[in-house]
Amino acid sequence: MTDKLAPPNSESGARRTLQDELADVRTDIIRMAALTTEAITAGTQAFLGGDPSAAEIVIDGDDAIDDLYHRIDDQLLLVLARQSPVAADLRAVITTMRISHELERTADLVVNVAKATRRLYPHTLDPRVRGIIDQMGQQAVSQTRVAIDAFADRDPTWAGALTDMDDAMDDLTKSLFRHILADTTGDEASVLRAVQVALVGRHYERMADHAVTIAERVEFMVTGNHPDKNEQK
């Protein structure tokens, strides 16, 4: 008598479904990160060019990032409800949800830069300040891309490297503040402009901080260990 085939393992079947769903979400996270880095570049160029129209495009474009954020959130809540993940899978779900939040906050900071463009118009930035802001924008893009590469590759080793990269952003921030103080004449208009530029510098610094946090969350997702440094800078 021929043995009957054993029924498929329902647990392993559910696990495959879970991994498929997480893969779909991972694709959306990567897309969200691409939109965010594009926004950083566009927002930086709008600010450096003193272009309110370009800034408005950046502000309007944030809706697409917000839509992805809410879609990812909804997908992950469904995964939690349907799959009841545990251990490493649960870490992956929770971490992915938090990473999407970090990207959404980064995109909101880009919107703040774009709004500062409108407030400073038609003032022309000092060439030295322009150069620093340009570098800060590039640094924010680089760190965000590295952080998402770490997520896509499930590579926990990037957390330390991103912390080192973040030192470069901190140095740029200090340099920006020095130039702002040197260029401020003391009249009300000059002080208000200085405050706006300083806030823009702070926005870029926070973008870089979010990238570091993403890499730290990847480290936790993969290893189960919390990074030594505080996750919230």
PDB file of C-alpha atoms in Angstrom, residues 5-208:
ATOM      1  CA  LEU A   5       1.730  12.178   1.283  1.00  0.00           C
ATOM      2  CA  ALA A   6       2.049  14.073   4.537  1.00  0.00           C
ATOM      3  CA  PRO A   7      -0.042  17.252   4.665  1.00  0.00           C
ATOM      4  CA  PRO A   8       1.932  20.413   4.136  1.00  0.00           C
ATOM      5  CA  ASN A   9       3.277  21.991   7.275  1.00  0.00           C
ATOM      6  CA  SER A  10       0.842  24.826   7.946  1.00  0.00           C
ATOM      7  CA  GLU A  11       3.382  26.635  10.128  1.00  0.00           C
ATOM      8  CA  SER A  12       6.021  26.679   7.389  1.00  0.00           C
ATOM      9  CA  GLY A  13       3.369  27.723   4.880  1.00  0.00           C
ATOM     10  CA  ALA A  14       2.378  30.646   7.083  1.00  0.00           C
ATOM     11  CA  ARG A  15       6.027  31.555   7.470  1.00  0.00           C
ATOM     12  CA  ARG A  16       6.479  31.693   3.690  1.00  0.00           C
ATOM     13  CA  THR A  17       3.476  33.968   3.466  1.00  0.00           C
ATOM     14  CA  LEU A  18       4.909  36.161   6.197  1.00  0.00           C
ATOM     15  CA  GLN A  19       8.236  36.437   4.397  1.00  0.00           C
ATOM     16  CA  ASP A  20       6.452  37.326   1.158  1.00  0.00           C
ATOM     17  CA  GLU A  21       4.527  40.084   2.907  1.00  0.00           C
ATOM     18  CA  LEU A  22       7.664  41.429   4.550  1.00  0.00           C
ATOM     19  CA  ALA A  23       9.417  41.404   1.171  1.00  0.00           C
ATOM     20  CA  ASP A  24       6.607  43.527  -0.277  1.00  0.00           C
ATOM     21  CA  VAL A  25       6.932  45.996   2.579  1.00  0.00           C
ATOM     22  CA  ARG A  26      10.705  46.056   2.173  1.00  0.00           C
ATOM     23  CA  THR A  27      10.217  47.101  -1.454  1.00  0.00           C
ATOM     24  CA  ASP A  28       7.955  49.946  -0.324  1.00  0.00           C
ATOM     25  CA  ILE A  29      10.520  51.058   2.265  1.00  0.00           C
ATOM     26  CA  ILE A  30      13.209  51.213  -0.414  1.00  0.00           C
ATOM     27  CA  ARG A  31      10.862  53.207  -2.652  1.00  0.00           C
ATOM     28  CA  MET A  32      10.034  55.554   0.218  1.00  0.00           C
ATOM     29  CA  ALA A  33      13.742  56.083   0.864  1.00  0.00           C
ATOM     30  CA  ALA A  34      14.336  56.867  -2.815  1.00  0.00           C
ATOM     31  CA  LEU A  35      11.585  59.495  -2.762  1.00  0.00           C
ATOM     32  CA  THR A  36      13.026  60.926   0.437  1.00  0.00           C
ATOM     33  CA  THR A  37      16.568  61.268  -0.913  1.00  0.00           C
ATOM     34  CA  GLU A  38      15.203  62.812  -4.107  1.00  0.00           C
ATOM     35  CA  ALA A  39      13.310  65.297  -1.947  1.00  0.00           C
ATOM     36  CA  ILE A  40      16.456  66.149   0.033  1.00  0.00           C
ATOM     37  CA  THR A  41      18.300  66.937  -3.194  1.00  0.00           C
ATOM     38  CA  ALA A  42      15.421  68.942  -4.658  1.00  0.00           C
ATOM     39  CA  GLY A  43      14.826  70.792  -1.389  1.00  0.00           C
ATOM     40  CA  THR A  44      18.494  71.677  -1.102  1.00  0.00           C
ATOM     41  CA  GLN A  45      18.618  73.006  -4.653  1.00  0.00           C
ATOM     42  CA  ALA A  46      15.457  75.049  -4.097  1.00  0.00           C
ATOM     43  CA  PHE A  47      16.945  76.555  -0.943  1.00  0.00           C
ATOM     44  CA  LEU A  48      20.317  77.322  -2.511  1.00  0.00           C
ATOM     45  CA  GLY A  49      18.644  78.804  -5.570  1.00  0.00           C
ATOM     46  CA  GLY A  50      16.183  80.860  -3.531  1.00  0.00           C
ATOM     47  CA  ASP A  51      13.419  79.404  -5.701  1.00  0.00           C
ATOM     48  CA  PRO A  52       9.967  79.491  -4.027  1.00  0.00           C
ATOM     49  CA  SER A  53       8.333  77.695  -6.974  1.00  0.00           C
ATOM     50  CA  ALA A  54      10.767  74.784  -6.712  1.00  0.00           C
ATOM     51  CA  ALA A  55      10.241  74.774  -2.947  1.00  0.00           C
ATOM     52  CA  GLU A  56       6.486  74.476  -3.483  1.00  0.00           C
ATOM     53  CA  ILE A  57       7.022  71.411  -5.677  1.00  0.00           C
ATOM     54  CA  VAL A  58       9.042  69.809  -2.878  1.00  0.00           C
ATOM     55  CA  ILE A  59       6.315  70.584  -0.348  1.00  0.00           C
ATOM     56  CA  ASP A  60       3.595  69.137  -2.584  1.00  0.00           C
ATOM     57  CA  GLY A  61       5.717  66.055  -3.273  1.00  0.00           C
ATOM     58  CA  ASP A  62       5.675  65.148   0.403  1.00  0.00           C
ATOM     59  CA  ASP A  63       2.142  63.806  -0.056  1.00  0.00           C
ATOM     60  CA  ALA A  64       3.498  60.808  -1.990  1.00  0.00           C
ATOM     61  CA  ILE A  65       5.897  60.005   0.839  1.00  0.00           C
ATOM     62  CA  ASP A  66       3.128  60.339   3.418  1.00  0.00           C
ATOM     63  CA  ASP A  67       0.922  58.012   1.360  1.00  0.00           C
ATOM     64  CA  LEU A  68       3.664  55.373   1.288  1.00  0.00           C
ATOM     65  CA  TYR A  69       4.221  55.775   5.013  1.00  0.00           C
ATOM     66  CA  HIS A  70       0.548  55.116   5.776  1.00  0.00           C
ATOM     67  CA  ARG A  71       0.457  52.218   3.314  1.00  0.00           C
ATOM     68  CA  ILE A  72       3.461  50.594   4.983  1.00  0.00           C
ATOM     69  CA  ASP A  73       1.938  51.139   8.415  1.00  0.00           C
ATOM     70  CA  ASP A  74      -1.337  49.520   7.318  1.00  0.00           C
ATOM     71  CA  GLN A  75       0.492  46.582   5.721  1.00  0.00           C
ATOM     72  CA  LEU A  76       2.500  45.899   8.850  1.00  0.00           C
ATOM     73  CA  LEU A  77      -0.541  46.113  11.118  1.00  0.00           C
ATOM     74  CA  LEU A  78      -2.213  43.508   8.912  1.00  0.00           C
ATOM     75  CA  VAL A  79       0.889  41.319   9.140  1.00  0.00           C
ATOM     76  CA  LEU A  80       0.747  41.521  12.930  1.00  0.00           C
ATOM     77  CA  ALA A  81      -2.946  40.630  12.936  1.00  0.00           C
ATOM     78  CA  ARG A  82      -2.783  37.789  10.398  1.00  0.00           C
ATOM     79  CA  GLN A  83       0.578  36.201  11.043  1.00  0.00           C
ATOM     80  CA  SER A  84       1.192  36.717  14.776  1.00  0.00           C
ATOM     81  CA  PRO A  85       4.962  36.835  14.211  1.00  0.00           C
ATOM     82  CA  VAL A  86       7.352  35.978  17.027  1.00  0.00           C
ATOM     83  CA  ALA A  87      11.056  36.369  17.782  1.00  0.00           C
ATOM     84  CA  ALA A  88      13.074  37.473  14.731  1.00  0.00           C
ATOM     85  CA  ASP A  89       9.986  37.948  12.574  1.00  0.00           C
ATOM     86  CA  LEU A  90       8.373  40.178  15.179  1.00  0.00           C
ATOM     87  CA  ARG A  91      11.578  42.217  15.398  1.00  0.00           C
ATOM     88  CA  ALA A  92      11.515  42.609  11.621  1.00  0.00           C
ATOM     89  CA  VAL A  93       7.923  43.868  11.624  1.00  0.00           C
ATOM     90  CA  ILE A  94       8.382  46.337  14.483  1.00  0.00           C
ATOM     91  CA  THR A  95      11.732  47.575  13.186  1.00  0.00           C
ATOM     92  CA  THR A  96      10.394  48.102   9.676  1.00  0.00           C
ATOM     93  CA  MET A  97       7.509  50.112  11.079  1.00  0.00           C
ATOM     94  CA  ARG A  98       9.938  52.312  13.000  1.00  0.00           C
ATOM     95  CA  ILE A  99      12.220  52.756   9.988  1.00  0.00           C
ATOM     96  CA  SER A 100       9.311  54.003   7.883  1.00  0.00           C
ATOM     97  CA  HIS A 101       8.638  56.517  10.645  1.00  0.00           C
ATOM     98  CA  GLU A 102      12.259  57.714  10.549  1.00  0.00           C
ATOM     99  CA  LEU A 103      11.976  58.250   6.790  1.00  0.00           C
ATOM    100  CA  GLU A 104       8.683  60.102   7.180  1.00  0.00           C
ATOM    101  CA  ARG A 105      10.260  62.420   9.736  1.00  0.00           C
ATOM    102  CA  THR A 106      13.224  62.990   7.415  1.00  0.00           C
ATOM    103  CA  ALA A 107      10.837  63.971   4.628  1.00  0.00           C
ATOM    104  CA  ASP A 108       9.071  66.382   6.986  1.00  0.00           C
ATOM    105  CA  LEU A 109      12.428  68.038   7.687  1.00  0.00           C
ATOM    106  CA  VAL A 110      12.896  68.517   3.939  1.00  0.00           C
ATOM    107  CA  VAL A 111       9.531  70.281   3.863  1.00  0.00           C
ATOM    108  CA  ASN A 112      10.814  72.582   6.602  1.00  0.00           C
ATOM    109  CA  VAL A 113      13.841  73.438   4.444  1.00  0.00           C
ATOM    110  CA  ALA A 114      11.521  74.206   1.532  1.00  0.00           C
ATOM    111  CA  LYS A 115       9.383  76.467   3.714  1.00  0.00           C
ATOM    112  CA  ALA A 116      12.519  78.313   4.832  1.00  0.00           C
ATOM    113  CA  THR A 117      13.206  78.999   1.150  1.00  0.00           C
ATOM    114  CA  ARG A 118       9.961  80.950   0.965  1.00  0.00           C
ATOM    115  CA  ARG A 119      10.690  82.838   4.167  1.00  0.00           C
ATOM    116  CA  LEU A 120      14.159  83.941   3.034  1.00  0.00           C
ATOM    117  CA  TYR A 121      13.126  84.967  -0.477  1.00  0.00           C
ATOM    118  CA  PRO A 122      14.522  87.123  -2.104  1.00  0.00           C
ATOM    119  CA  HIS A 123      17.606  87.166   0.147  1.00  0.00           C
ATOM    120  CA  THR A 124      20.792  85.762  -1.420  1.00  0.00           C
ATOM    121  CA  LEU A 125      22.893  83.504   0.778  1.00  0.00           C
ATOM    122  CA  ASP A 126      26.543  84.205   1.491  1.00  0.00           C
ATOM    123  CA  PRO A 127      28.696  81.998  -0.818  1.00  0.00           C
ATOM    124  CA  ARG A 128      30.375  80.317   2.165  1.00  0.00           C
ATOM    125  CA  VAL A 129      27.020  79.487   3.717  1.00  0.00           C
ATOM    126  CA  ARG A 130      25.765  78.189   0.367  1.00  0.00           C
ATOM    127  CA  GLY A 131      28.750  75.871   0.124  1.00  0.00           C
ATOM    128  CA  ILE A 132      28.178  74.445   3.592  1.00  0.00           C
ATOM    129  CA  ILE A 133      24.447  73.925   3.028  1.00  0.00           C
ATOM    130  CA  ASP A 134      25.214  72.176  -0.249  1.00  0.00           C
ATOM    131  CA  GLN A 135      27.585  69.800   1.551  1.00  0.00           C
ATOM    132  CA  MET A 136      25.029  69.184   4.289  1.00  0.00           C
ATOM    133  CA  GLY A 137      22.423  68.217   1.707  1.00  0.00           C
ATOM    134  CA  GLN A 138      24.812  65.790   0.040  1.00  0.00           C
ATOM    135  CA  GLN A 139      25.806  64.336   3.403  1.00  0.00           C
ATOM    136  CA  ALA A 140      22.173  63.797   4.391  1.00  0.00           C
ATOM    137  CA  VAL A 141      21.504  61.996   1.109  1.00  0.00           C
ATOM    138  CA  SER A 142      24.601  59.804   1.490  1.00  0.00           C
ATOM    139  CA  GLN A 143      23.767  58.789   5.053  1.00  0.00           C
ATOM    140  CA  THR A 144      20.143  58.021   4.220  1.00  0.00           C
ATOM    141  CA  ARG A 145      21.193  55.843   1.282  1.00  0.00           C
ATOM    142  CA  VAL A 146      23.726  53.947   3.367  1.00  0.00           C
ATOM    143  CA  ALA A 147      21.133  53.376   6.094  1.00  0.00           C
ATOM    144  CA  ILE A 148      18.610  51.974   3.627  1.00  0.00           C
ATOM    145  CA  ASP A 149      21.268  49.807   1.989  1.00  0.00           C
ATOM    146  CA  ALA A 150      21.886  48.370   5.452  1.00  0.00           C
ATOM    147  CA  PHE A 151      18.166  47.668   5.769  1.00  0.00           C
ATOM    148  CA  ALA A 152      17.833  46.145   2.299  1.00  0.00           C
ATOM    149  CA  ASP A 153      20.880  43.919   2.830  1.00  0.00           C
ATOM    150  CA  ARG A 154      20.073  43.201   6.490  1.00  0.00           C
ATOM    151  CA  ASP A 155      23.628  44.294   7.269  1.00  0.00           C
ATOM    152  CA  PRO A 156      24.125  45.305  10.919  1.00  0.00           C
ATOM    153  CA  THR A 157      27.713  46.481  10.420  1.00  0.00           C
ATOM    154  CA  TRP A 158      26.719  49.863   9.015  1.00  0.00           C
ATOM    155  CA  ALA A 159      25.579  51.284  12.369  1.00  0.00           C
ATOM    156  CA  GLY A 160      29.139  52.055  13.453  1.00  0.00           C
ATOM    157  CA  ALA A 161      30.098  53.383  10.027  1.00  0.00           C
ATOM    158  CA  LEU A 162      27.121  55.735   9.969  1.00  0.00           C
ATOM    159  CA  THR A 163      28.039  57.064  13.388  1.00  0.00           C
ATOM    160  CA  ASP A 164      31.426  57.996  11.940  1.00  0.00           C
ATOM    161  CA  MET A 165      29.744  59.580   8.907  1.00  0.00           C
ATOM    162  CA  ASP A 166      27.548  61.566  11.258  1.00  0.00           C
ATOM    163  CA  ASP A 167      30.640  63.235  12.707  1.00  0.00           C
ATOM    164  CA  ALA A 168      31.117  64.915   9.319  1.00  0.00           C
ATOM    165  CA  MET A 169      27.603  66.359   9.523  1.00  0.00           C
ATOM    166  CA  ASP A 170      28.271  67.609  13.045  1.00  0.00           C
ATOM    167  CA  ASP A 171      31.405  69.379  11.801  1.00  0.00           C
ATOM    168  CA  LEU A 172      29.436  70.995   8.970  1.00  0.00           C
ATOM    169  CA  THR A 173      26.812  72.186  11.446  1.00  0.00           C
ATOM    170  CA  LYS A 174      29.446  73.817  13.644  1.00  0.00           C
ATOM    171  CA  SER A 175      31.037  75.463  10.613  1.00  0.00           C
ATOM    172  CA  LEU A 176      27.659  76.778   9.473  1.00  0.00           C
ATOM    173  CA  PHE A 177      26.918  78.315  12.863  1.00  0.00           C
ATOM    174  CA  ARG A 178      30.331  80.005  12.926  1.00  0.00           C
ATOM    175  CA  HIS A 179      29.709  81.621   9.543  1.00  0.00           C
ATOM    176  CA  ILE A 180      26.188  82.659  10.521  1.00  0.00           C
ATOM    177  CA  LEU A 181      27.467  84.424  13.626  1.00  0.00           C
ATOM    178  CA  ALA A 182      30.227  86.123  11.658  1.00  0.00           C
ATOM    179  CA  ASP A 183      27.807  87.382   8.996  1.00  0.00           C
ATOM    180  CA  THR A 184      25.058  88.639  11.318  1.00  0.00           C
ATOM    181  CA  THR A 185      25.144  92.427  11.597  1.00  0.00           C
ATOM    182  CA  GLY A 186      22.771  92.765  14.522  1.00  0.00           C
ATOM    183  CA  ASP A 187      19.817  94.450  12.836  1.00  0.00           C
ATOM    184  CA  GLU A 188      16.473  92.701  13.112  1.00  0.00           C
ATOM    185  CA  ALA A 189      16.309  91.519   9.491  1.00  0.00           C
ATOM    186  CA  SER A 190      19.815  90.069   9.676  1.00  0.00           C
ATOM    187  CA  VAL A 191      19.043  88.259  12.914  1.00  0.00           C
ATOM    188  CA  LEU A 192      15.823  86.780  11.525  1.00  0.00           C
ATOM    189  CA  ARG A 193      17.666  85.526   8.438  1.00  0.00           C
ATOM    190  CA  ALA A 194      20.379  84.033  10.636  1.00  0.00           C
ATOM    191  CA  VAL A 195      17.757  82.178  12.669  1.00  0.00           C
ATOM    192  CA  GLN A 196      16.200  80.739   9.505  1.00  0.00           C
ATOM    193  CA  VAL A 197      19.546  79.536   8.149  1.00  0.00           C
ATOM    194  CA  ALA A 198      20.503  78.078  11.537  1.00  0.00           C
ATOM    195  CA  LEU A 199      17.215  76.161  11.629  1.00  0.00           C
ATOM    196  CA  VAL A 200      17.893  74.817   8.146  1.00  0.00           C
ATOM    197  CA  GLY A 201      21.277  73.587   9.359  1.00  0.00           C
ATOM    198  CA  ARG A 202      19.572  71.918  12.288  1.00  0.00           C
ATOM    199  CA  HIS A 203      17.114  70.223   9.912  1.00  0.00           C
ATOM    200  CA  TYR A 204      19.981  68.641   7.970  1.00  0.00           C
ATOM    201  CA  GLU A 205      21.632  67.539  11.192  1.00  0.00           C
ATOM    202  CA  ARG A 206      18.407  65.818  12.220  1.00  0.00           C
ATOM    203  CA  MET A 207      18.136  64.101   8.818  1.00  0.00           C
ATOM    204  CA  ALA A 208      21.548  62.595   9.436  1.00  0.00           C
TER     205      ALA A 208
END
